[in-house]
Short mmCIF file of C-alpha atoms in Angstrom, two decimals:
data_model
loop_
_atom_site.label_atom_id
_atom_site.label_comp_id
_atom_site.label_asym_id
_atom_site.label_seq_id
_atom_site.Cartn_x
_atom_site.Cartn_y
_atom_site.Cartn_z
CA GLY A 1 17.13 -20.04 -10.67
CA ASN A 2 17.48 -16.71 -12.40
CA SER A 3 15.68 -13.73 -10.92
CA VAL A 4 15.54 -9.96 -11.25
CA THR A 5 14.69 -7.51 -8.49
CA GLN A 6 13.69 -3.93 -9.23
CA MET A 7 12.93 -1.05 -6.95
CA GLU A 8 9.23 -0.61 -6.36
CA GLY A 9 7.44 2.33 -7.82
CA PRO A 10 5.95 4.57 -8.64
CA VAL A 11 8.87 6.91 -8.96
CA THR A 12 7.66 10.49 -9.28
CA LEU A 13 10.06 13.15 -10.50
CA SER A 14 9.93 16.66 -11.79
CA GLU A 15 11.05 17.38 -15.33
CA GLU A 16 14.85 17.64 -15.68
CA ALA A 17 15.48 15.66 -12.49
CA PHE A 18 18.03 12.84 -12.35
CA LEU A 19 16.66 9.32 -12.57
CA THR A 20 17.94 6.08 -11.10
CA ILE A 21 15.99 2.85 -11.16
CA ASN A 22 17.77 0.06 -9.34
CA CYS A 23 17.98 -3.45 -10.71
CA THR A 24 19.83 -6.41 -9.26
CA TYR A 25 19.88 -9.95 -10.51
CA THR A 26 20.61 -13.49 -9.49
CA ALA A 27 21.88 -15.78 -12.18
CA THR A 28 24.41 -18.46 -12.82
CA GLY A 29 26.96 -17.81 -15.48
CA TYR A 30 27.00 -14.57 -17.42
CA PRO A 31 23.57 -13.43 -18.50
CA SER A 32 22.78 -10.71 -20.97
CA LEU A 33 20.95 -7.80 -19.36
CA PHE A 34 18.25 -5.59 -20.77
CA TRP A 35 16.01 -2.66 -19.99
CA TYR A 36 12.61 -2.53 -21.63
CA VAL A 37 10.14 0.34 -21.57
CA GLN A 38 6.37 0.12 -21.80
CA TYR A 39 4.40 3.22 -22.67
CA PRO A 40 0.69 3.31 -21.76
CA GLY A 41 -1.38 0.90 -23.82
CA GLU A 42 1.61 -0.48 -25.71
CA GLY A 43 3.85 -3.50 -25.70
CA LEU A 44 7.39 -3.53 -24.40
CA GLN A 45 10.20 -1.95 -26.37
CA LEU A 46 13.88 -2.66 -25.96
CA LEU A 47 15.54 0.40 -24.43
CA LEU A 48 19.12 -0.76 -23.98
CA LYS A 49 21.22 -3.84 -23.39
CA ALA A 50 24.59 -5.14 -22.20
CA THR A 51 26.04 -8.55 -22.83
CA LYS A 52 29.14 -8.71 -20.62
CA ALA A 53 30.63 -7.27 -17.47
CA ASP A 54 31.45 -3.55 -17.55
CA ASP A 55 29.50 -3.03 -20.77
CA LYS A 56 27.47 0.15 -20.79
CA GLY A 57 24.20 0.18 -22.69
CA SER A 58 22.79 3.53 -23.74
CA ASN A 59 19.87 4.89 -25.71
CA LYS A 60 17.77 8.08 -25.73
CA GLY A 61 19.82 9.54 -22.85
CA PHE A 62 19.36 6.46 -20.67
CA GLU A 63 22.37 4.45 -19.52
CA ALA A 64 23.02 1.28 -17.56
CA THR A 65 26.29 -0.47 -16.73
CA TYR A 66 26.62 -4.22 -16.25
CA ARG A 67 28.24 -4.61 -12.83
CA LYS A 68 29.19 -8.20 -12.24
CA GLU A 69 30.71 -7.59 -8.80
CA THR A 70 27.44 -6.15 -7.47
CA THR A 71 25.16 -8.11 -9.87
CA SER A 72 23.46 -4.87 -10.80
CA PHE A 73 22.24 -3.07 -13.90
CA HIS A 74 20.84 0.24 -12.66
CA LEU A 75 19.10 2.51 -15.15
CA GLU A 76 20.03 6.21 -15.12
CA LYS A 77 19.13 9.36 -16.98
CA GLY A 78 20.52 12.77 -16.29
CA SER A 79 17.44 14.83 -17.11
CA VAL A 80 14.02 13.23 -17.47
CA GLN A 81 11.19 14.55 -19.58
CA VAL A 82 7.44 14.17 -19.28
CA SER A 83 7.60 11.88 -22.30
CA ASP A 84 9.72 9.42 -20.29
CA SER A 85 6.70 8.55 -18.16
CA ALA A 86 6.30 4.81 -18.59
CA VAL A 87 6.92 1.48 -16.90
CA TYR A 88 10.50 0.24 -17.02
CA PHE A 89 11.42 -3.42 -16.84
CA CYS A 90 14.81 -4.90 -16.13
CA ALA A 91 15.38 -8.32 -17.64
CA LEU A 92 18.03 -10.94 -18.06
CA ARG A 93 18.59 -13.79 -20.42
CA TRP A 94 20.80 -16.74 -19.78
CA VAL A 95 20.90 -19.40 -22.42
CA ASP A 96 19.57 -22.26 -20.38
CA THR A 97 19.37 -25.43 -22.40
CA GLY A 98 18.44 -23.37 -25.40
CA ARG A 99 15.36 -21.85 -23.85
CA ARG A 100 16.53 -18.26 -24.43
CA ALA A 101 13.67 -16.88 -22.39
CA LEU A 102 13.87 -13.49 -20.74
CA THR A 103 13.30 -13.24 -17.00
CA PHE A 104 11.71 -9.92 -16.05
CA GLY A 105 11.60 -7.84 -12.94
CA SER A 106 8.24 -6.64 -11.71
CA GLY A 107 8.57 -3.24 -13.39
CA THR A 108 8.95 0.29 -12.06
CA ARG A 109 6.48 2.98 -13.01
CA LEU A 110 8.01 6.40 -13.65
CA GLN A 111 5.87 9.50 -13.53
CA VAL A 112 7.46 12.76 -14.63
CA GLN A 113 5.65 15.95 -13.77
CA PRO A 114 6.05 19.21 -15.71
CA ASP B 1 2.95 -4.96 -42.55
CA ALA B 2 6.15 -6.27 -41.02
CA GLY B 3 6.05 -6.93 -37.33
CA ILE B 4 4.31 -8.95 -34.70
CA THR B 5 0.54 -8.77 -34.47
CA GLN B 6 -1.72 -9.92 -31.70
CA SER B 7 -5.47 -10.33 -31.91
CA PRO B 8 -7.84 -9.47 -30.49
CA ARG B 9 -6.66 -6.38 -28.59
CA TYR B 10 -9.47 -6.76 -26.07
CA LYS B 11 -11.56 -9.75 -25.12
CA ILE B 12 -14.21 -10.38 -22.52
CA THR B 13 -15.25 -13.96 -21.95
CA GLU B 14 -17.15 -16.00 -19.41
CA THR B 15 -15.74 -18.48 -16.96
CA GLY B 16 -15.46 -21.93 -18.49
CA ARG B 17 -15.30 -20.78 -22.10
CA GLN B 18 -12.47 -21.65 -24.43
CA VAL B 19 -10.56 -18.65 -25.74
CA THR B 20 -7.77 -18.44 -28.30
CA LEU B 21 -5.38 -15.53 -28.53
CA MET B 22 -3.58 -15.14 -31.82
CA CYS B 23 -0.02 -14.10 -32.52
CA HIS B 24 1.54 -13.62 -35.95
CA GLN B 25 5.04 -12.48 -36.86
CA THR B 26 6.43 -11.66 -40.27
CA TRP B 27 10.19 -12.07 -39.69
CA SER B 28 10.41 -15.87 -39.54
CA HIS B 29 12.00 -15.63 -36.11
CA SER B 30 12.51 -19.12 -34.76
CA TYR B 31 11.68 -18.31 -31.13
CA MET B 32 8.26 -17.16 -29.94
CA PHE B 33 6.98 -16.59 -26.44
CA TRP B 34 3.80 -15.94 -24.52
CA TYR B 35 3.88 -13.86 -21.36
CA ARG B 36 1.18 -12.62 -19.05
CA GLN B 37 1.46 -9.31 -17.27
CA ASP B 38 -0.10 -8.83 -13.87
CA LEU B 39 0.30 -6.02 -11.39
CA GLY B 40 3.07 -6.81 -8.95
CA HIS B 41 4.36 -9.76 -10.95
CA GLY B 42 5.84 -8.15 -14.01
CA LEU B 43 5.85 -10.50 -16.96
CA ARG B 44 5.72 -14.22 -16.43
CA LEU B 45 6.47 -16.75 -19.12
CA ILE B 46 3.60 -19.06 -20.02
CA TYR B 47 4.95 -21.03 -22.97
CA TYR B 48 7.65 -20.67 -25.54
CA SER B 49 8.57 -22.25 -28.84
CA ALA B 50 12.01 -22.73 -30.37
CA ALA B 51 10.68 -23.63 -33.82
CA ALA B 52 7.63 -24.96 -35.58
CA ASP B 53 6.28 -28.03 -33.75
CA ILE B 54 8.60 -27.43 -30.76
CA THR B 55 7.00 -25.94 -27.66
CA ASP B 56 7.78 -26.00 -23.97
CA LYS B 57 6.36 -24.79 -20.68
CA GLY B 58 7.36 -21.63 -18.92
CA GLU B 59 6.71 -20.57 -15.34
CA VAL B 60 2.91 -20.52 -15.38
CA PRO B 61 1.62 -22.97 -18.02
CA ASP B 62 -1.37 -24.46 -16.18
CA GLY B 63 -4.66 -23.88 -17.96
CA TYR B 64 -3.03 -22.92 -21.25
CA VAL B 65 -2.31 -24.79 -24.46
CA VAL B 66 -0.15 -23.69 -27.38
CA SER B 67 0.60 -24.95 -30.84
CA ARG B 68 2.98 -23.94 -33.58
CA SER B 69 2.27 -25.62 -36.86
CA LYS B 70 3.80 -22.71 -38.82
CA THR B 71 6.81 -20.60 -37.90
CA GLU B 72 4.88 -17.35 -38.11
CA ASN B 73 1.93 -18.25 -35.88
CA PHE B 74 1.83 -19.09 -32.19
CA PRO B 75 -1.74 -19.19 -30.82
CA LEU B 76 -2.43 -19.45 -27.11
CA THR B 77 -5.59 -21.23 -25.98
CA LEU B 78 -7.26 -21.06 -22.60
CA GLU B 79 -9.12 -24.34 -22.52
CA SER B 80 -11.59 -23.36 -19.78
CA ALA B 81 -11.11 -19.75 -18.76
CA THR B 82 -10.98 -18.81 -15.08
CA ARG B 83 -11.09 -15.40 -13.41
CA SER B 84 -7.45 -15.82 -12.39
CA GLN B 85 -6.56 -15.74 -16.08
CA THR B 86 -7.74 -12.15 -16.38
CA SER B 87 -4.55 -10.45 -17.50
CA VAL B 88 -2.73 -8.73 -20.31
CA TYR B 89 -1.08 -11.25 -22.61
CA PHE B 90 1.98 -10.44 -24.67
CA CYS B 91 3.45 -12.39 -27.50
CA ALA B 92 7.11 -11.91 -28.45
CA SER B 93 9.58 -13.24 -30.97
CA SER B 94 13.34 -13.48 -31.07
CA ASP B 95 16.05 -14.43 -33.51
CA PRO B 96 18.85 -16.22 -31.62
CA ASP B 97 21.17 -16.04 -34.59
CA ARG B 98 21.61 -12.34 -33.91
CA GLY B 99 23.67 -13.04 -30.83
CA ARG B 100 23.57 -12.55 -27.07
CA GLY B 101 22.51 -8.94 -27.19
CA TYR B 102 19.47 -9.38 -29.32
CA GLY B 103 16.30 -8.97 -27.34
CA TYR B 104 12.71 -9.63 -28.09
CA THR B 105 10.14 -7.86 -30.18
CA PHE B 106 6.78 -7.65 -28.49
CA GLY B 107 3.27 -7.42 -29.79
CA SER B 108 0.88 -4.78 -28.49
CA GLY B 109 -0.84 -7.19 -26.14
CA THR B 110 -4.30 -8.65 -25.61
CA ARG B 111 -6.26 -7.53 -22.58
CA LEU B 112 -8.39 -10.48 -21.49
CA THR B 113 -11.13 -10.21 -18.92
CA VAL B 114 -12.82 -13.35 -17.61
CA VAL B 115 -16.16 -12.68 -15.93
#
């Protein structure tokens, strides 16, 4: 079945450091890929997405490229801020008999220190 | 207000009690979902619904019941709560007509503690 594997956290960085959070997936066909962010005490918010190979999703300085050959969708940001501290979830969706459910990774907590 | 609303935000209940978590969305999205979030497991799908009166099991449906008599509401019931159902529960909705790249919109969650 479909699955998503994320690097374990927490990831602790200083402000303005470069961020990479690794995400790899296992899926049949060509899933759509997503990154969601969860700030403390809140629900998940869509951060960025990509629907086909070599697509690059971007938002708020974050980027991720859909790499079919390595089945990866790593999240990157060139310079993190304290306000980026949150839990980040990689997810995929493959339209499986119309279910349209997202499969999530286990989440990676990012802590950015001033 | 437009959006997706979950209630209650926090709930403490005793083992064996029946508990219902409410979810209401204002967009008329056809798809709705219930997930639970547990440390180390990320989000796991409990149940989902493709339309009113159409529901189906997800990964972890045991001990839960759902209904969807109206498009906008998707309540989740724990028939006889157990400590293992202590979790944060998230409801989400999605509009498949917006294409492959359209994700979900999540509610703010219900933190349920079973004592």
